[in-house]
Coordinates of C-alpha atoms in Angstrom, one line a residue:
M4 CA 71.7 -117.7 -123.7
K5 CA 74.3 -115.0 -123.3
Y6 CA 75.7 -116.9 -120.3
L7 CA 75.9 -120.1 -122.4
F8 CA 78.0 -118.3 -125.0
A9 CA 80.2 -116.8 -122.3
C10 CA 80.8 -120.3 -120.8
I11 CA 81.6 -121.8 -124.3
F12 CA 84.0 -118.9 -125.0
L13 CA 85.7 -119.4 -121.6
L14 CA 86.1 -123.1 -122.0
A15 CA 87.4 -122.7 -125.6
G16 CA 89.9 -120.2 -124.3
L17 CA 91.1 -122.6 -121.5
F18 CA 91.3 -125.5 -123.9
G19 CA 93.4 -123.3 -126.3
Y20 CA 95.7 -122.2 -123.5
G21 CA 96.2 -125.8 -122.4
Q22 CA 97.1 -126.7 -126.0
K23 CA 99.6 -123.8 -126.3
T24 CA 101.4 -124.8 -123.0
K25 CA 101.8 -128.5 -123.7
I26 CA 105.1 -129.5 -122.2
I27 CA 107.0 -132.3 -124.0
P28 CA 109.7 -134.2 -122.0
L29 CA 113.0 -134.6 -123.7
E30 CA 114.1 -138.2 -124.3
Y31 CA 117.0 -139.5 -122.2
V32 CA 120.2 -140.6 -123.9
D33 CA 120.9 -144.2 -122.9
P34 CA 124.4 -145.5 -122.4
G35 CA 125.7 -147.1 -125.6
T36 CA 123.9 -144.5 -127.8
I37 CA 125.5 -143.5 -131.1
L38 CA 124.7 -140.1 -132.5
K39 CA 122.8 -140.6 -135.8
E40 CA 122.1 -138.3 -138.7
N41 CA 119.6 -135.5 -138.1
Q42 CA 119.8 -136.0 -134.3
A43 CA 121.1 -133.6 -131.7
I44 CA 122.2 -134.3 -128.1
I45 CA 122.7 -131.8 -125.3
Y46 CA 124.6 -132.5 -122.1
G47 CA 126.0 -130.6 -119.1
S48 CA 125.6 -130.5 -115.4
F49 CA 123.3 -128.7 -113.0
I50 CA 124.2 -127.3 -109.6
Q51 CA 121.1 -126.8 -107.5
R52 CA 120.1 -124.9 -104.4
L53 CA 120.3 -127.8 -102.1
T54 CA 118.3 -127.6 -98.9
F55 CA 116.9 -130.2 -96.6
W56 CA 113.4 -129.5 -98.0
Q57 CA 114.3 -130.1 -101.6
T58 CA 116.7 -133.1 -101.6
G59 CA 114.1 -135.8 -102.3
Y60 CA 112.3 -134.2 -105.3
Q61 CA 112.9 -134.1 -109.0
Q62 CA 113.8 -130.7 -110.5
T63 CA 113.3 -129.8 -114.2
I64 CA 114.2 -127.0 -116.6
R65 CA 111.7 -125.9 -119.3
V66 CA 112.8 -124.5 -122.6
R67 CA 111.0 -123.1 -125.6
N68 CA 112.0 -123.7 -129.2
L69 CA 111.8 -120.2 -130.7
E70 CA 111.1 -121.5 -134.3
T71 CA 108.3 -123.9 -133.4
N72 CA 107.1 -122.4 -130.1
E73 CA 107.2 -125.9 -128.6
V74 CA 108.0 -126.2 -124.9
F75 CA 110.2 -129.0 -123.7
S76 CA 111.3 -130.1 -120.2
F77 CA 114.3 -132.0 -119.0
E78 CA 115.3 -133.3 -115.6
V79 CA 118.3 -131.6 -114.0
K80 CA 118.0 -133.4 -110.6
P81 CA 116.5 -136.9 -110.3
P82 CA 114.2 -137.7 -107.4
L83 CA 115.8 -139.1 -104.2
R84 CA 119.3 -137.9 -105.1
S85 CA 121.0 -135.5 -102.7
R86 CA 124.1 -134.7 -104.8
K87 CA 124.5 -131.0 -105.3
E88 CA 125.7 -131.4 -108.9
N89 CA 124.0 -133.7 -111.4
P90 CA 124.8 -134.4 -115.0
F91 CA 122.2 -134.4 -117.8
C92 CA 122.2 -135.8 -121.3
F93 CA 119.1 -135.6 -123.7
F94 CA 118.0 -135.8 -127.3
I95 CA 116.7 -132.4 -128.6
K96 CA 115.4 -131.0 -131.8
P97 CA 117.9 -128.6 -133.5
G98 CA 116.9 -125.0 -133.1
T99 CA 117.2 -121.9 -131.0
Y100 CA 115.9 -122.2 -127.4
E101 CA 115.1 -119.9 -124.5
I102 CA 115.1 -121.1 -120.9
V103 CA 111.5 -120.5 -119.7
N104 CA 111.5 -121.6 -116.1
F105 CA 112.8 -123.8 -113.3
Y106 CA 110.4 -126.3 -111.8
Y107 CA 111.0 -127.8 -108.3
S108 CA 109.2 -129.0 -105.2
K109 CA 109.7 -128.3 -101.5
S110 CA 108.5 -130.2 -98.5
K111 CA 106.1 -128.3 -96.3
W112 CA 104.3 -129.2 -93.0
Y113 CA 101.1 -129.6 -95.0
G114 CA 102.7 -131.7 -97.9
I115 CA 104.5 -130.7 -101.1
E116 CA 104.7 -127.2 -102.5
N117 CA 105.4 -127.1 -106.3
N118 CA 107.2 -124.1 -107.6
I119 CA 107.6 -122.8 -111.1
R120 CA 110.1 -119.9 -111.3
P121 CA 110.7 -117.8 -114.5
V122 CA 114.3 -117.6 -115.5
F123 CA 115.8 -114.4 -116.9
R124 CA 119.4 -113.2 -117.5
G125 CA 120.9 -111.6 -114.4
I126 CA 117.8 -112.1 -112.2
D127 CA 117.6 -114.3 -109.1
F128 CA 114.7 -116.7 -109.8
E129 CA 113.8 -116.9 -106.1
I130 CA 112.8 -113.2 -105.8
N131 CA 109.2 -112.3 -106.1
L132 CA 109.6 -111.0 -109.7
K133 CA 106.0 -109.7 -110.0
N134 CA 106.4 -107.5 -107.0
K135 CA 109.7 -106.1 -108.2
V136 CA 108.2 -105.3 -111.7
D137 CA 105.0 -103.8 -110.2
S138 CA 107.0 -101.6 -107.9
G139 CA 109.3 -100.4 -110.7
I140 CA 112.5 -101.9 -109.1
I141 CA 112.9 -104.1 -112.2
K142 CA 111.6 -102.8 -115.6
R143 CA 109.9 -105.2 -118.0
E144 CA 112.3 -104.1 -120.8
D145 CA 115.2 -105.3 -118.6
L146 CA 113.9 -108.9 -118.6
H147 CA 115.9 -110.9 -121.1
R148 CA 115.6 -114.7 -121.6
I149 CA 118.7 -116.9 -121.6
V150 CA 119.1 -118.4 -125.1
F151 CA 121.2 -121.1 -126.7
K152 CA 121.3 -122.6 -130.2
I153 CA 121.6 -126.3 -131.2
D154 CA 122.7 -127.4 -134.7
K155 CA 121.6 -130.7 -136.2
N156 CA 123.9 -133.7 -136.2
T157 CA 125.7 -132.3 -133.1
L158 CA 126.6 -133.3 -129.6
T159 CA 126.5 -130.0 -127.7
Y160 CA 127.9 -129.2 -124.3
L161 CA 125.7 -126.6 -122.5
G162 CA 128.0 -126.0 -119.6
Q163 CA 127.8 -126.3 -115.8
W164 CA 124.5 -124.6 -114.8
H165 CA 124.8 -122.7 -111.6
F166 CA 121.4 -122.3 -109.9
E167 CA 122.7 -122.5 -106.3
S168 CA 122.6 -118.8 -105.4
G169 CA 121.7 -115.5 -107.1
A170 CA 121.1 -115.2 -110.8
P171 CA 121.7 -118.4 -112.9
S172 CA 125.2 -118.6 -114.5
F173 CA 126.8 -121.0 -116.9
K174 CA 130.5 -122.1 -116.8
D175 CA 132.7 -124.3 -118.8
D176 CA 133.7 -127.5 -116.9
K177 CA 133.7 -129.7 -120.0
A178 CA 136.9 -131.6 -119.5
A179 CA 135.9 -132.9 -116.0
L180 CA 132.4 -133.8 -117.1
D181 CA 133.5 -135.5 -120.3
K182 CA 135.8 -137.7 -118.3
K183 CA 132.9 -138.8 -116.0
L184 CA 130.4 -139.4 -118.8
K185 CA 132.7 -141.3 -121.0
Q186 CA 132.6 -144.2 -118.6
D187 CA 128.9 -144.7 -119.5
Y188 CA 128.4 -143.1 -122.9
Y189 CA 131.4 -144.7 -124.6
F190 CA 130.2 -144.3 -128.2
L191 CA 129.7 -140.5 -127.9
E192 CA 132.6 -138.4 -129.0
F193 CA 132.7 -135.8 -126.2
E194 CA 136.0 -134.5 -127.4
K195 CA 134.3 -133.3 -130.6
A196 CA 131.3 -131.8 -128.9
A197 CA 130.4 -128.2 -129.6
I198 CA 130.5 -125.8 -126.6
V199 CA 127.5 -123.5 -126.3
L200 CA 127.1 -121.7 -123.0
P201 CA 123.6 -120.2 -122.7
D202 CA 123.5 -116.4 -122.7

């Protein structure tokens, strides 16, 4: 009987964990979209670590809304695209967000290896973070999430996301990206977009 209760408790815990970590994909913004009231749109570009083993696979970023604790994902590199820099444009709920992790796949001789890497300010996501923390090289109190805030009724430029080497960084290349995106998203007023570089 005691084992039965233990199994029920374990299954309930796993079910609860699965509920807490539900990942909701953000909705793509289609060409011709008009920003409506109570909506928010984010856009920017992503520069990836491009290797032969990663070029064919989709890559995504996961973010957590700090007010609702919901976790969202959005694509930063489409599958089968080998460009080093890729634009993104998605609907998002207004709120304050932290970047949780970077999800990507690599080809291996035995198939595909999926990787989920935590993202922290000033930390290279490719290092074995657990080993660095366990050995005391990096202290837990030095791990800070990268945060950005989105207001309602806004089109927000989140910058050029640099994930190609070292710790992630975010730069302002708005003018160049606006010019490219305006060809497809002709109803969005990129010139009036708020600039929010994650920090």
